[in-house]
Short mmCIF file of C-alpha atoms in Angstrom, two decimals:
data_model
loop_
_atom_site.label_atom_id
_atom_site.label_comp_id
_atom_site.label_asym_id
_atom_site.label_seq_id
_atom_site.Cartn_x
_atom_site.Cartn_y
_atom_site.Cartn_z
CA MET A 134 293.55 202.42 161.47
CA ALA A 135 292.16 198.97 161.51
CA ALA A 136 288.37 198.51 160.62
CA ARG A 137 286.29 197.79 163.59
CA PRO A 138 284.65 194.14 163.50
CA THR A 139 280.86 193.97 162.41
CA PRO A 140 278.88 192.92 165.66
CA THR A 141 276.96 189.71 165.41
CA LEU A 142 274.10 188.47 166.99
CA PHE A 143 274.58 185.10 169.25
CA THR A 144 271.99 182.71 167.99
CA ARG A 145 272.59 179.41 169.37
CA GLY A 146 269.74 176.98 169.81
CA LEU A 147 267.52 179.29 167.52
CA SER A 148 266.54 178.78 164.03
CA GLY A 149 268.49 180.35 161.14
CA LEU A 150 266.65 183.35 159.44
CA SER A 151 265.23 181.89 156.11
CA GLN A 152 263.31 183.01 153.34
CA SER A 153 261.66 179.60 152.85
CA THR A 154 258.06 179.02 153.10
CA ASP A 155 258.38 175.28 154.67
CA ALA A 156 257.14 175.50 157.70
CA ASP A 157 259.69 172.81 158.95
CA ALA A 158 262.59 174.81 157.77
CA VAL A 159 261.63 177.78 159.53
CA ALA A 160 260.06 176.51 162.95
CA SER A 161 262.07 176.67 166.16
CA PRO A 162 263.28 173.64 168.31
CA ALA A 163 260.51 174.20 170.77
CA GLU A 164 257.92 174.63 168.17
CA LYS A 165 258.99 171.29 166.64
CA ARG A 166 258.75 169.83 170.04
CA ASP A 167 255.15 171.08 170.26
CA ASP A 168 254.49 169.50 166.79
CA ALA A 169 255.83 166.21 168.02
CA LYS A 170 253.81 166.47 171.24
CA ARG A 171 250.58 167.26 169.27
CA ASN A 172 251.55 164.20 166.73
CA PHE A 173 251.84 161.58 169.44
CA LEU A 174 248.73 162.89 171.34
CA LYS A 175 246.69 162.54 168.00
CA THR A 176 247.90 158.94 167.53
CA MET A 177 246.77 158.28 171.25
CA ARG A 178 243.35 159.30 170.74
CA PRO A 179 240.66 156.52 170.13
CA LEU A 180 239.80 155.77 166.70
CA PRO A 181 236.03 155.83 166.82
CA THR A 182 234.09 153.41 165.22
CA GLN A 183 231.03 154.60 162.98
CA HIS A 184 228.31 152.98 165.13
CA TYR A 185 228.12 152.28 168.79
CA TRP A 186 227.93 148.55 169.50
CA ASP A 187 226.78 146.54 172.51
CA VAL A 188 227.79 143.23 173.56
CA TYR A 189 225.01 140.62 174.75
CA PHE A 190 225.67 137.39 176.59
CA ASP A 191 222.72 134.53 176.11
CA ARG A 192 223.23 131.61 178.74
CA GLN A 193 220.53 129.26 177.63
CA SER A 194 220.08 129.87 173.83
CA LYS A 195 219.04 126.81 171.67
CA ASP A 196 219.25 127.80 168.26
CA GLY A 197 221.92 130.57 167.19
CA GLY A 198 220.50 132.96 169.69
CA ALA A 199 216.81 132.77 169.30
CA GLY A 200 215.50 129.25 169.52
CA ARG A 201 212.84 129.35 171.77
CA LYS A 202 209.55 127.22 172.77
CA ASP A 203 206.09 128.16 171.76
CA ASP A 204 204.53 129.59 174.64
CA GLN A 205 203.37 133.13 175.31
CA GLN A 206 205.89 133.42 178.25
CA GLN A 207 208.90 132.28 176.19
CA GLY A 208 209.75 135.89 174.81
CA GLN A 209 209.95 137.41 178.54
CA GLU A 210 212.06 134.27 179.87
CA TYR A 211 214.30 134.78 176.88
CA ASN A 212 214.71 138.62 177.37
CA VAL A 213 215.75 137.62 181.07
CA GLN A 214 218.23 135.27 180.08
CA LEU A 215 219.79 138.18 177.65
CA GLU A 216 222.49 140.12 179.59
CA LYS A 217 224.25 143.33 178.08
CA LEU A 218 227.72 143.01 179.15
CA GLY A 219 229.88 146.13 180.06
CA THR A 220 229.51 149.64 178.43
CA GLN A 221 228.86 150.16 174.74
CA ILE A 222 231.95 149.83 172.49
CA GLU A 223 232.49 153.31 170.68
CA SER A 224 235.92 153.04 169.61
CA VAL A 225 238.46 150.45 168.02
CA GLN A 226 240.37 150.58 171.48
CA ASP A 227 237.09 149.61 173.03
CA PHE A 228 236.53 146.74 170.94
CA TRP A 229 240.05 145.25 171.81
CA ARG A 230 239.57 145.78 175.36
CA TYR A 231 236.35 143.93 175.15
CA ASN A 232 237.63 141.25 172.69
CA ASN A 233 240.94 140.60 174.57
CA ASN A 234 239.16 140.00 177.84
CA THR A 235 236.49 137.50 176.65
CA PRO A 236 237.85 134.17 175.77
CA VAL A 237 235.51 132.15 173.50
CA ASP A 238 237.09 128.87 174.72
CA GLN A 239 235.50 129.86 178.15
CA ILE A 240 231.86 130.10 176.77
CA ARG A 241 230.02 126.90 177.77
CA MET A 242 227.97 124.76 175.60
CA ARG A 243 224.52 126.42 174.40
CA GLU A 244 225.91 129.88 175.42
CA SER A 245 225.93 132.60 172.92
CA ILE A 246 227.90 136.11 172.55
CA TYR A 247 226.54 138.67 170.50
CA LEU A 248 228.16 142.18 169.38
CA PHE A 249 225.16 144.39 168.01
CA LYS A 250 224.64 147.58 166.65
CA GLN A 251 222.93 149.80 169.46
CA GLY A 252 219.20 149.89 169.23
CA PHE A 253 219.21 146.31 168.07
CA ARG A 254 218.87 143.27 170.00
CA PRO A 255 219.86 139.51 169.03
CA ILE A 256 216.21 138.17 169.16
CA TRP A 257 214.08 137.18 166.02
CA GLU A 258 211.15 139.02 166.95
CA ASP A 259 212.77 142.37 167.97
CA ARG A 260 211.38 145.13 165.90
CA ARG A 261 214.25 145.62 163.88
CA ASN A 262 214.93 142.28 163.19
CA ILE A 263 211.49 140.66 162.42
CA SER A 264 211.85 141.26 158.56
CA GLY A 265 215.28 139.97 158.57
CA GLY A 266 217.48 136.85 158.15
CA SER A 267 220.92 135.59 158.82
CA TRP A 268 224.02 133.51 157.66
CA THR A 269 225.17 130.63 159.87
CA PHE A 270 228.58 129.75 159.54
CA ARG A 271 229.77 126.23 161.38
CA VAL A 272 233.32 126.77 162.41
CA PRO A 273 235.57 124.11 164.06
CA LYS A 274 236.41 125.00 167.69
CA ALA A 275 239.91 125.13 167.05
CA VAL A 276 239.56 128.19 164.69
CA GLY A 277 236.58 129.67 165.88
CA PRO A 278 238.06 132.45 168.17
CA ASP A 279 239.83 133.35 165.15
CA VAL A 280 236.98 133.47 162.78
CA TRP A 281 235.19 135.30 165.27
CA THR A 282 237.48 137.95 165.93
CA ARG A 283 237.80 138.84 161.99
CA ILE A 284 233.93 138.53 161.73
CA GLN A 285 233.65 141.11 164.33
CA LEU A 286 236.19 143.36 162.81
CA LEU A 287 234.43 143.11 159.59
CA ALA A 288 231.27 144.37 161.55
CA ILE A 289 232.70 147.32 163.40
CA GLY A 290 234.79 148.16 160.06
CA GLU A 291 231.64 148.66 158.27
CA LYS A 292 232.69 146.12 155.66
CA PHE A 293 229.78 144.42 155.83
CA GLU A 294 227.57 147.35 155.56
CA SER A 295 229.07 148.17 152.58
CA VAL A 296 228.28 145.24 150.66
CA LEU A 297 224.54 145.18 151.76
CA ASP A 298 221.47 146.79 149.34
CA ARG A 299 221.33 150.70 150.17
CA GLU A 300 217.96 150.05 151.71
CA ASP A 301 219.33 147.32 154.19
CA GLN A 302 221.28 147.34 157.43
CA LEU A 303 223.71 145.26 159.32
CA CYS A 304 222.05 144.43 162.49
CA GLY A 305 225.01 142.44 164.21
CA VAL A 306 226.89 139.22 164.60
CA GLY A 307 227.08 136.43 167.09
CA LEU A 308 228.78 133.20 168.36
CA SER A 309 227.19 130.19 169.91
CA VAL A 310 228.54 127.18 171.35
CA ARG A 311 227.88 123.79 170.14
CA PHE A 312 229.02 120.39 170.85
CA ASN A 313 231.95 120.20 168.19
CA SER A 314 231.61 123.60 166.54
CA HIS A 315 231.11 127.31 167.03
CA ASN A 316 228.00 128.70 165.01
CA ILE A 317 228.94 132.44 163.75
CA THR A 318 225.73 134.23 162.58
CA ILE A 319 225.66 137.59 160.70
CA TRP A 320 222.35 139.22 160.93
CA HIS A 321 220.75 141.67 158.80
CA ARG A 322 217.49 143.53 158.52
CA ASP A 323 215.80 142.89 155.32
CA ALA A 324 215.77 139.25 153.97
CA SER A 325 214.09 140.33 150.97
CA LYS A 326 217.31 142.05 149.55
CA GLN A 327 219.04 139.24 147.66
CA LYS A 328 222.20 141.71 147.13
CA SER A 329 222.82 141.68 150.78
CA ILE A 330 222.57 137.95 151.27
CA ASP A 331 224.89 137.55 148.35
CA GLY A 332 227.07 140.37 149.42
CA ILE A 333 227.33 138.94 153.24
CA LEU A 334 228.64 135.33 151.93
CA GLU A 335 230.83 136.74 149.44
CA CYS A 336 232.64 139.21 151.73
CA VAL A 337 233.28 136.71 154.14
CA LEU A 338 234.76 134.07 151.66
CA GLU A 339 236.87 136.89 150.35
CA GLU A 340 238.17 138.60 153.53
CA LEU A 341 238.88 135.46 155.57
CA PRO A 342 242.28 133.86 155.17
CA PRO A 343 242.19 130.27 153.22
CA GLU A 344 243.19 128.39 156.58
CA LEU A 345 239.97 130.00 158.01
CA THR A 346 237.34 129.87 155.22
CA PRO A 347 234.40 127.72 155.77
CA LYS A 348 233.63 124.88 153.34
CA PRO A 349 230.61 124.97 151.24
CA ASP A 350 228.56 122.43 153.24
CA THR A 351 229.03 124.35 156.60
CA TYR A 352 227.22 127.45 156.12
CA PHE A 353 223.51 128.53 155.09
CA TYR A 354 221.08 131.40 155.20
CA LYS A 355 217.70 131.14 156.87
CA LYS A 356 214.94 134.06 157.43
CA HIS A 357 214.19 134.74 161.08
CA SER A 358 210.63 134.10 160.69
CA ASP A 359 211.14 130.53 159.07
CA HIS A 360 212.90 129.23 162.15
CA ALA A 361 210.19 126.87 164.13
CA GLY A 362 210.56 128.76 167.25
CA PHE A 363 209.53 132.29 165.93
CA LYS A 364 206.44 133.80 167.09
CA ALA A 365 205.89 137.34 166.18
CA PRO A 366 204.30 139.71 168.34
CA PRO A 367 200.39 140.46 167.26
CA GLU A 368 200.91 144.00 166.22
CA LEU A 369 203.79 143.00 164.15
CA GLN A 370 202.32 139.88 162.50
CA ALA A 371 200.05 142.01 160.06
CA VAL A 372 203.64 143.53 158.70
CA LEU A 373 205.01 139.97 158.23
CA ASP A 374 201.55 139.10 156.33
CA SER A 375 201.70 142.05 154.25
CA GLN A 376 205.35 141.47 153.07
CA LYS A 377 204.58 137.94 152.42
CA ARG A 378 201.74 138.60 150.25
CA ALA A 379 203.95 141.20 148.51
CA ALA A 380 206.47 138.73 147.93
CA GLU A 381 203.98 136.26 146.55
CA ARG A 382 202.69 139.06 144.12
CA GLU A 383 206.37 139.63 142.79
CA ALA A 384 206.99 136.05 142.30
CA ALA A 385 203.85 135.45 140.05
CA LEU A 386 204.53 138.62 138.08
CA LYS A 387 207.92 137.53 137.48
CA ALA A 388 206.81 133.87 136.73
CA ALA A 389 204.16 135.01 134.05
CA LYS A 390 206.93 137.42 132.44
CA ASP A 391 209.22 134.51 132.40
CA GLU A 392 206.37 132.38 130.83
CA GLY A 393 205.55 134.93 128.38
CA GLY A 394 209.22 135.42 126.97
CA ALA A 395 209.37 131.91 126.35
CA GLN A 396 206.44 131.71 124.32
#
């Protein structure tokens, strides 16, 4: 008598039984499709920035975002001219949406645009800026838009923040249109931190490609309080005076120490 055939289970389209512990080896086609879908959706999610950012537009600035007259009403006038554009930037996608729809070549003479951390405003006398300063880079208009985009990316990517003194903060970056150049500024909160000042410059020179690197005679650093148009609110002037006296004492002690060491 012939042996009866052993019954088999029809398993077309199903994963074979396996002793493997590898998830990919034992996953069914449906499970693999679900995984692929999840991975696709993950790549589509906005990549958040570490901080929220605001975009400001200044229609009549005269000096890198804060050149104003020396009268008591000027601060109020400047606040009126300073407009916040659109919604805050919370992701890399938000940044590119704003940047791609804000052509720098359409910004007129003496106008400025700023990308600042939420809570900071591009005003020298702002409470969070009053003790700070900024680097200014005079960039030819032919390459201004490219340099501006890269500087903004260094800001939202926390590259500038990483080179600052740990007690300092980046405030934001700005671009002002002049007759034959774009003045690009990088603001930080504490002008007494030499590590921050040096770090910002080194970061710009190292991160920009050779064709966009500014020449040595086209950039400078300046404290906000050293600008001719700077006028601190009365309630903050005492803070500045105290900081100035502390800096003078520190300089005097250093000079005395150096003199003693030379003897």
